Backbone as numpy.savetxt, mean C-alpha at the origin, in Angstrom:
# Nx Ny Nz CAx CAy CAz Cx Cy Cz
-8.67 -8.65 -7.53 -7.95 -9.25 -6.13 -8.75 -10.65 -5.87
-7.80 -11.84 -6.38 -8.53 -12.93 -5.61 -7.44 -13.46 -5.07
-7.94 -13.72 -3.55 -7.07 -14.23 -2.35 -7.99 -14.79 -1.59
-7.66 -15.55 -0.03 -8.36 -15.98 1.20 -7.94 -14.08 1.74
-6.96 -13.63 1.30 -6.73 -12.32 2.31 -7.97 -11.79 1.96
-8.40 -11.05 2.96 -9.63 -9.77 2.80 -8.74 -8.78 1.89
-9.72 -8.12 1.07 -9.08 -6.84 0.26 -7.87 -6.21 1.14
-6.94 -5.41 0.62 -5.89 -4.89 1.36 -7.06 -3.61 1.20
-7.65 -2.93 0.55 -8.36 -2.08 0.71 -8.84 -1.66 2.05
-9.58 -3.02 2.52 -10.31 -2.94 3.74 -9.58 -3.30 5.20
-8.16 -2.91 4.99 -7.91 -3.86 6.40 -7.46 -2.71 7.00
-7.01 -1.61 6.64 -7.03 -0.17 7.69 -7.40 1.44 6.70
-7.60 1.99 6.87 -7.85 3.14 6.44 -6.52 3.71 5.99
-4.99 3.39 6.52 -4.32 3.78 5.98 -3.32 2.98 5.83
-2.80 2.49 4.58 -1.05 1.69 4.34 -0.24 2.31 4.55
1.07 2.20 5.67 2.26 2.82 5.45 3.15 2.35 4.47
3.89 3.54 3.63 4.53 3.30 2.71 5.98 2.90 3.56
6.38 2.03 3.43 7.93 2.26 4.44 8.84 1.93 4.00
9.90 2.42 3.71 11.44 2.24 3.32 12.93 2.08 4.00
12.82 1.04 4.24 13.53 0.20 5.41 15.08 -0.07 4.97
16.38 0.82 5.50 17.55 0.75 5.45 18.06 -0.25 6.04
17.90 -0.80 7.26 18.46 -1.53 7.77 17.36 -2.45 8.15
17.65 -4.05 7.97 16.74 -5.18 7.90 16.56 -5.39 9.16
17.12 -4.89 10.38 16.96 -5.20 12.19 16.08 -4.37 12.27
15.76 -2.99 11.52 14.31 -2.30 11.71 13.24 -2.85 11.59
13.32 -3.62 10.78 11.94 -4.31 10.40 11.01 -4.45 11.52
11.51 -5.37 12.33 10.39 -6.25 12.96 9.98 -5.23 14.06
10.85 -4.41 14.43 10.27 -3.54 15.82 9.42 -2.09 14.84
9.61 -1.65 13.67 8.97 -1.02 13.29 7.47 -1.36 12.87
7.39 -2.92 12.33 6.16 -3.78 12.11 5.51 -3.56 13.35
6.13 -4.39 14.37 5.28 -4.45 15.84 4.34 -2.55 16.00
5.37 -1.79 15.95 4.61 -0.45 16.34 3.54 -0.16 15.64
3.53 -0.36 14.19 2.71 0.23 13.07 1.45 -0.74 13.61
1.59 -2.12 13.91 0.20 -2.92 14.10 -0.32 -2.60 15.63
0.54 -2.27 16.83 0.02 -1.89 18.03 -0.63 -0.79 17.41
-0.40 0.56 16.76 -1.05 1.36 16.69 -2.35 1.81 15.88
-2.79 -0.20 14.70 -3.87 -0.45 14.49 -3.43 -0.15 13.40
-2.41 -0.42 12.59 -2.05 -0.23 10.88 -1.01 -1.84 10.71
-2.46 -2.48 10.39 -1.80 -3.54 10.06 -1.12 -4.17 8.88
-2.21 -3.45 7.86 -1.13 -3.85 6.31 -0.01 -2.77 6.36
1.43 -3.47 5.90 2.54 -2.82 5.65 3.16 -2.77 4.51
3.37 -1.77 3.65 3.92 -1.82 2.10 5.24 -1.49 2.48
6.25 -2.24 2.08 8.01 -2.55 2.29 8.15 -2.15 0.85
8.97 -0.85 0.54 9.01 -0.91 -0.43 10.56 -1.29 -1.36
10.52 -2.27 -2.30 11.58 -2.98 -2.87 12.36 -1.40 -3.50
13.15 -0.88 -2.37 14.02 0.27 -3.34 15.10 0.10 -2.61
15.83 -0.66 -1.44 16.44 -0.97 -0.67 16.98 -1.95 -1.02
18.46 -2.35 -0.56 18.84 -3.94 -0.39 18.04 -4.55 0.72
17.59 -3.85 1.66 17.52 -4.77 3.05 16.12 -4.91 2.54
15.24 -4.26 1.66 13.87 -4.79 1.66 13.47 -6.08 1.87
13.70 -6.53 0.90 13.35 -8.70 0.75 13.58 -8.81 2.41
14.96 -8.81 2.78 15.07 -9.34 4.24 14.39 -8.76 5.59
13.65 -7.42 4.85 12.81 -6.66 6.16 11.30 -7.43 5.70
11.09 -7.75 4.80 9.96 -8.57 4.24 9.76 -9.69 5.22
10.83 -10.31 4.64 10.79 -12.00 5.24 10.74 -12.09 6.72
11.41 -10.57 7.64 11.65 -10.85 8.96 10.05 -10.63 9.29
9.64 -9.45 8.80 8.28 -9.45 9.25 6.92 -10.29 9.45
7.00 -11.16 7.72 6.44 -12.40 7.77 6.70 -13.29 8.91
7.78 -13.71 9.11 8.32 -14.87 9.99 8.01 -14.09 11.56
8.02 -13.13 11.70 8.48 -12.63 13.47 7.16 -11.64 13.60
6.51 -11.40 12.97 5.01 -10.38 13.20 3.61 -11.23 12.74
3.43 -11.81 13.41 2.21 -12.63 12.59 1.19 -11.94 12.48
0.59 -10.96 13.09 -0.63 -10.17 13.46 -0.36 -8.78 11.79
0.84 -8.56 11.67 0.99 -8.06 10.56 0.80 -8.72 9.26
0.11 -7.54 7.66 -0.20 -8.35 6.93 1.24 -7.33 6.03
2.01 -7.92 5.81 3.26 -7.39 4.88 3.49 -7.35 3.51
3.23 -6.54 2.76 3.51 -6.55 0.95 4.50 -6.02 0.62
4.93 -5.51 -0.67 5.57 -5.14 -0.89 5.21 -4.17 -2.06
6.28 -3.19 -1.95 5.70 -2.16 -3.02 6.76 -1.61 -4.30
6.46 -1.08 -4.74 7.54 -0.33 -5.85 7.76 -1.70 -6.58
6.85 -2.90 -6.89 6.88 -3.61 -7.88 7.17 -3.38 -9.06
8.33 -3.52 -10.17 8.08 -2.88 -11.02 8.06 -4.46 -11.75
8.53 -5.34 -11.86 9.34 -6.42 -12.78 8.32 -7.49 -12.87
8.34 -8.61 -13.64 8.10 -10.10 -13.40 9.25 -10.52 -11.68
10.09 -10.60 -12.14 11.24 -11.36 -11.50 11.33 -10.31 -9.67
10.62 -9.19 -9.65 10.47 -8.60 -8.53 9.22 -9.24 -8.11
8.09 -9.71 -8.81 7.15 -10.15 -8.14 7.40 -11.54 -7.45
7.99 -12.71 -8.16 8.63 -13.47 -8.15 9.83 -13.53 -6.18
10.44 -12.40 -6.38 10.82 -12.28 -5.63 10.51 -11.84 -4.32
9.57 -10.70 -3.90 8.64 -10.72 -3.50 8.03 -11.32 -2.53
7.32 -12.43 -3.41 6.59 -13.33 -3.17 7.18 -14.28 -2.26
8.12 -14.69 -2.88 9.20 -16.14 -2.21 9.71 -15.26 -0.83
9.70 -14.17 -0.41 9.97 -13.39 0.58 8.53 -13.20 1.68
7.69 -13.87 1.40 6.62 -13.98 1.87 5.68 -12.81 2.08
5.86 -12.07 1.11 4.55 -10.55 0.84 3.51 -11.54 1.15
2.37 -10.91 1.05 1.38 -11.44 1.19 0.05 -10.29 0.37
0.80 -9.52 0.10 0.38 -8.48 -1.59 1.33 -7.36 -1.88
0.86 -7.25 -3.14 1.82 -6.24 -4.03 1.27 -5.25 -4.65
2.18 -3.92 -4.66 1.99 -2.98 -5.00 2.75 -2.43 -6.12
2.16 -1.87 -7.59 3.15 -1.46 -8.19 3.07 0.35 -8.55
4.12 0.92 -8.92 3.70 2.43 -9.50 2.78 2.62 -10.79
2.98 1.24 -11.16 2.56 1.50 -12.74 2.40 0.14 -13.08
1.91 -0.18 -14.44 1.58 -1.48 -14.94 1.63 -1.88 -16.59
2.54 -3.03 -16.76 2.62 -3.21 -18.02 2.04 -4.82 -18.17
1.89 -5.58 -19.19 1.16 -6.12 -19.49 1.69 -7.43 -19.24
3.23 -7.24 -18.68 3.75 -8.72 -17.85 3.77 -8.80 -17.23
4.05 -7.71 -16.71 3.87 -7.17 -14.91 2.32 -7.38 -14.61
1.26 -6.95 -15.45 0.34 -7.56 -14.84 0.14 -9.02 -14.45
0.52 -9.67 -15.90 0.43 -11.36 -15.74 0.97 -11.86 -14.49
2.15 -11.25 -14.11 3.11 -11.84 -13.10 1.94 -11.66 -11.84
1.67 -10.55 -11.66 1.05 -10.23 -10.48 -0.10 -11.10 -10.52
-0.84 -11.30 -11.56 -2.47 -12.18 -11.77 -2.00 -13.60 -10.93
-0.23 -14.15 -11.47 -0.07 -15.27 -11.14 0.02 -15.47 -10.07
0.61 -14.50 -9.30 1.52 -14.84 -7.85 1.04 -15.23 -6.68
-0.70 -15.48 -6.98 -1.30 -15.84 -5.65 -1.76 -14.93 -4.82
-1.15 -13.91 -4.87 -1.62 -13.19 -3.88 -2.00 -11.67 -4.34
-3.10 -10.96 -3.42 -3.81 -9.61 -4.13 -2.68 -8.58 -4.78
-3.32 -7.53 -5.52 -2.03 -7.44 -5.86 -2.94 -5.87 -6.42
-1.92 -4.50 -5.99 -2.73 -3.07 -6.63 -2.20 -3.11 -7.57
-1.89 -2.74 -8.89 -1.47 -2.32 -9.85 -1.64 -0.67 -9.75
-0.82 0.25 -10.67 -1.01 1.06 -10.33 -1.40 2.29 -11.34
-2.08 3.07 -11.33 -2.36 3.67 -12.22 -2.56 5.51 -11.97
-2.55 6.64 -12.98 -3.09 7.64 -12.90 -3.77 8.63 -13.93
-4.33 7.70 -15.03 -4.97 7.99 -15.69 -6.04 7.09 -15.89
-7.34 7.83 -16.89 -8.79 7.13 -17.16 -8.62 5.87 -17.69
-7.60 6.10 -18.71 -7.47 4.68 -19.55 -6.61 3.69 -19.21
-6.06 4.00 -18.03 -5.26 2.85 -17.73 -6.15 2.13 -16.40
-7.22 3.08 -16.05 -8.63 2.16 -15.22 -9.40 1.58 -16.00
-9.88 2.00 -17.37 -10.39 1.35 -18.17 -9.73 0.12 -18.47
-8.77 -0.16 -18.91 -7.93 -1.23 -19.06 -7.68 -1.81 -18.22
-7.49 -1.55 -16.88 -7.44 -3.20 -15.99 -8.81 -3.28 -15.54
-10.18 -2.35 -15.91 -11.21 -2.93 -15.48 -11.85 -4.22 -16.85
-10.94 -4.07 -17.61 -11.50 -4.98 -19.30 -10.58 -5.81 -18.40
-9.99 -6.29 -17.65 -9.14 -7.69 -17.63 -9.32 -7.84 -15.86
-10.61 -7.20 -15.71 -10.92 -7.96 -14.67 -10.62 -7.48 -13.05
-9.54 -6.35 -13.39 -9.04 -5.84 -11.91 -9.69 -4.73 -11.63
-10.32 -4.44 -10.40 -11.61 -3.33 -10.04 -10.38 -2.87 -8.73
-9.28 -3.29 -8.27 -8.87 -2.77 -7.36 -7.35 -2.24 -7.62
-6.95 -1.13 -7.04 -5.67 0.01 -7.79 -5.24 0.57 -6.69
-3.94 1.28 -7.28 -3.10 1.95 -6.52 -3.28 3.27 -7.69
-3.73 4.50 -6.80 -3.50 5.60 -7.52 -2.36 6.40 -7.46
-1.57 6.74 -8.31 -0.29 7.10 -7.83 0.50 7.95 -9.45
1.14 8.94 -9.17 0.94 9.68 -7.89 -0.06 10.68 -7.20
-1.05 9.99 -6.40 -2.50 10.67 -5.84 -2.31 12.06 -6.24
-1.65 13.54 -5.53 -1.93 14.37 -5.32 -1.31 15.28 -7.16
-0.29 14.88 -7.40 0.54 15.25 -8.63 -0.67 14.87 -9.45
-1.20 13.88 -9.40 -2.33 13.40 -10.71 -3.24 13.73 -10.89
-3.94 14.67 -9.73 -5.06 15.28 -9.85 -5.83 14.87 -8.20
-5.30 14.25 -7.50 -5.85 13.97 -6.55 -7.22 13.68 -6.37
-8.25 14.41 -5.26 -8.95 14.09 -4.49 -9.94 14.74 -5.83
-10.41 15.37 -6.55 -11.26 15.94 -7.62 -11.09 15.22 -8.79
-10.04 14.38 -9.09 -9.87 13.75 -10.42 -11.00 12.19 -9.72
-10.44 11.75 -8.85 -10.68 10.52 -8.30 -12.22 10.88 -7.44
-13.01 11.77 -7.64 -14.24 11.85 -7.58 -14.85 11.87 -8.79
-14.29 12.32 -10.04 -14.56 12.52 -11.28 -14.67 10.73 -12.00
-13.76 10.20 -11.20 -13.63 8.85 -11.89 -15.50 7.90 -11.43
-15.85 8.36 -10.14 -16.60 7.60 -9.56 -17.23 7.58 -9.87
-18.05 8.55 -11.18 -19.55 8.60 -12.04 -19.37 7.39 -13.01
-18.36 7.84 -13.88 -18.45 6.55 -14.99 -17.82 5.90 -14.73
-17.02 5.26 -13.56 -16.29 3.98 -13.38 -16.47 3.91 -11.93
-18.03 3.18 -11.21 -18.22 3.42 -9.96 -17.10 1.95 -9.46
-17.53 1.13 -10.30 -16.96 -0.37 -9.84 -15.60 -0.50 -9.37
-14.35 0.69 -9.97 -13.29 0.96 -9.78 -12.78 1.38 -8.29
-11.96 0.81 -7.39 -11.48 1.08 -5.96 -10.37 1.28 -5.97
-9.73 2.54 -5.50 -8.44 2.74 -5.59 -7.92 3.06 -3.70
-6.30 3.08 -3.73 -5.85 3.14 -2.72 -4.68 4.20 -3.18
-5.15 5.89 -2.96 -4.56 6.64 -3.42 -3.16 6.92 -2.62
-1.83 7.26 -3.41 -0.52 7.12 -2.57 0.16 8.31 -3.25
0.65 8.82 -2.45 1.92 10.47 -3.20 1.37 11.71 -2.49
1.90 11.86 -1.68 1.71 13.79 -1.67 0.09 13.34 -0.14
-0.13 11.89 0.23 -1.09 12.59 1.18 -0.76 12.62 2.79
-1.44 13.61 3.47 -0.91 13.83 5.24 -2.39 13.61 5.70
-1.91 13.91 6.66 -3.46 13.27 7.88 -4.00 14.44 7.85
-4.13 15.57 6.77 -4.76 16.30 7.06 -5.86 16.36 5.78
-5.42 15.90 4.80 -5.89 15.19 3.31 -6.35 14.32 3.36
-5.74 13.31 4.30 -6.31 11.77 4.20 -8.08 11.74 4.56
-8.47 12.46 5.40 -10.20 12.12 5.23 -10.65 12.62 4.57
-10.12 13.23 4.14 -11.23 13.57 2.19 -10.86 12.72 1.02
-10.06 12.08 1.20 -9.80 10.83 0.27 -10.97 9.90 0.78
-10.62 9.72 1.73 -11.66 8.23 2.25 -12.66 8.75 2.40
-13.14 9.88 2.29 -14.84 9.74 2.53 -15.08 10.10 0.56
-14.72 9.75 -0.49 -15.07 9.08 -1.33 -15.33 7.66 -1.51
-16.57 7.49 -2.13 -17.12 6.22 -2.51 -15.88 5.07 -3.31
-15.47 5.49 -3.95 -14.48 4.68 -4.69 -12.70 4.72 -4.00
-12.89 5.07 -2.74 -11.51 4.99 -2.41 -11.76 4.32 -0.94
-10.82 3.04 -1.23 -11.16 2.13 0.47 -10.12 2.34 1.54
-8.62 3.13 0.95 -7.59 3.08 1.77 -6.58 4.24 1.21
-5.90 4.85 2.18 -4.69 5.56 1.13 -3.20 5.32 2.13
-2.23 5.73 1.12 -1.03 4.95 1.15 -0.27 6.07 1.79
0.48 6.36 2.74 0.73 7.35 3.33 2.48 7.13 3.98
3.30 8.37 4.12 4.37 7.76 5.08 4.70 8.47 5.89
3.77 10.10 6.52 3.30 10.79 7.78 3.91 10.07 9.31
3.34 8.64 9.25 3.79 8.17 10.59 4.92 7.68 10.80
5.77 7.81 9.67 7.11 7.38 9.80 8.10 8.45 9.39
8.40 9.08 10.53 9.20 10.68 10.05 10.46 10.39 10.30
11.45 10.82 9.21 12.80 10.68 9.53 13.09 10.34 10.21
13.05 11.41 11.30 14.03 11.43 12.62 13.55 10.31 14.02
12.09 9.81 13.49 12.09 8.97 14.58 12.24 7.85 14.16
12.41 7.25 12.87 13.00 6.02 12.46 14.47 6.27 12.43
15.29 7.34 12.48 16.67 7.47 12.83 16.72 6.79 14.30
16.43 7.91 15.13 16.36 7.15 16.77 15.79 6.13 16.85
15.31 5.38 16.28 14.73 4.03 16.85 13.22 4.73 17.25
12.79 5.48 17.64 11.62 5.79 18.67 10.45 5.12 18.18
10.54 3.90 18.40 9.15 3.00 18.24 7.85 3.37 18.48
7.96 3.89 20.08 6.95 4.66 20.94 6.27 6.05 19.82
6.77 6.37 19.17 6.21 7.69 18.50 5.40 7.43 17.00
6.36 5.75 16.74 5.88 5.70 15.61 4.36 4.90 15.91
3.97 4.39 16.76 3.30 3.71 17.59 2.21 4.65 17.39
2.41 5.67 18.31 1.27 6.55 18.75 1.00 7.28 17.04
1.52 7.77 16.20 1.44 7.91 14.85 0.12 7.46 13.94
0.63 6.04 14.36 0.17 5.32 13.44 -1.33 4.54 14.36
-1.33 5.34 15.58 -3.15 4.86 16.13 -3.56 5.98 15.63
-3.21 7.33 15.56 -3.79 8.57 15.13 -4.23 8.38 13.81
-3.37 7.84 12.64 -3.71 7.60 11.51 -5.05 6.55 11.23
-5.09 5.61 12.52 -5.65 4.11 12.20 -7.17 5.18 12.48
-7.26 5.91 13.28 -8.48 6.81 13.61 -8.95 7.88 12.37
-8.30 7.72 11.55 -8.46 8.47 10.02 -9.55 8.10 9.06
-11.00 8.43 9.30 -12.15 8.14 8.39 -12.87 9.12 8.07
-13.27 9.03 6.74 -13.99 9.65 6.54 -15.22 9.76 6.33
-15.48 8.61 6.87 -17.20 7.83 6.57 -17.82 7.69 7.77
């Protein structure tokens, strides 16, 4: 990832993976996460409100590093960057998607779940990746196995990770951060309980395995 922005993997131990249904919630939610110590925020492009949410966070929460997740097409890359996304995350990758992310001018984490996908990205000069779906794809043992033959690859595992398992992932030499949703419980979001989100974010920000 080549950009003036420091590696997304090094901003915080946890990247919140956010699904926003109402763009009006974006700014207070982002402020709560940043206040709790989680500045890198991945807004998934799964809802109609997602791009407006990215736009609002980029404009109104200067301490947040807002990114777009579930980017699955070159058009999605263009839309996300146009809305102000400062990094991109995909669940997987194709040649056209990788080319679009590489040309976007912002850092990106293409998704992988197999050794061959990791090798293919390394061959293309990409060393930082999302490992997804982490638990279903082999979890900690799988990533530990990759660290020997492919030490140059670094990962943000996402998918099924909990506050209990996160420290074990973070203790691996090839893991820079993890993605998760546990600091965003549905009942807290429904109640717009931003104080609870901030508290859970603060706990997540202290999860370090080394």
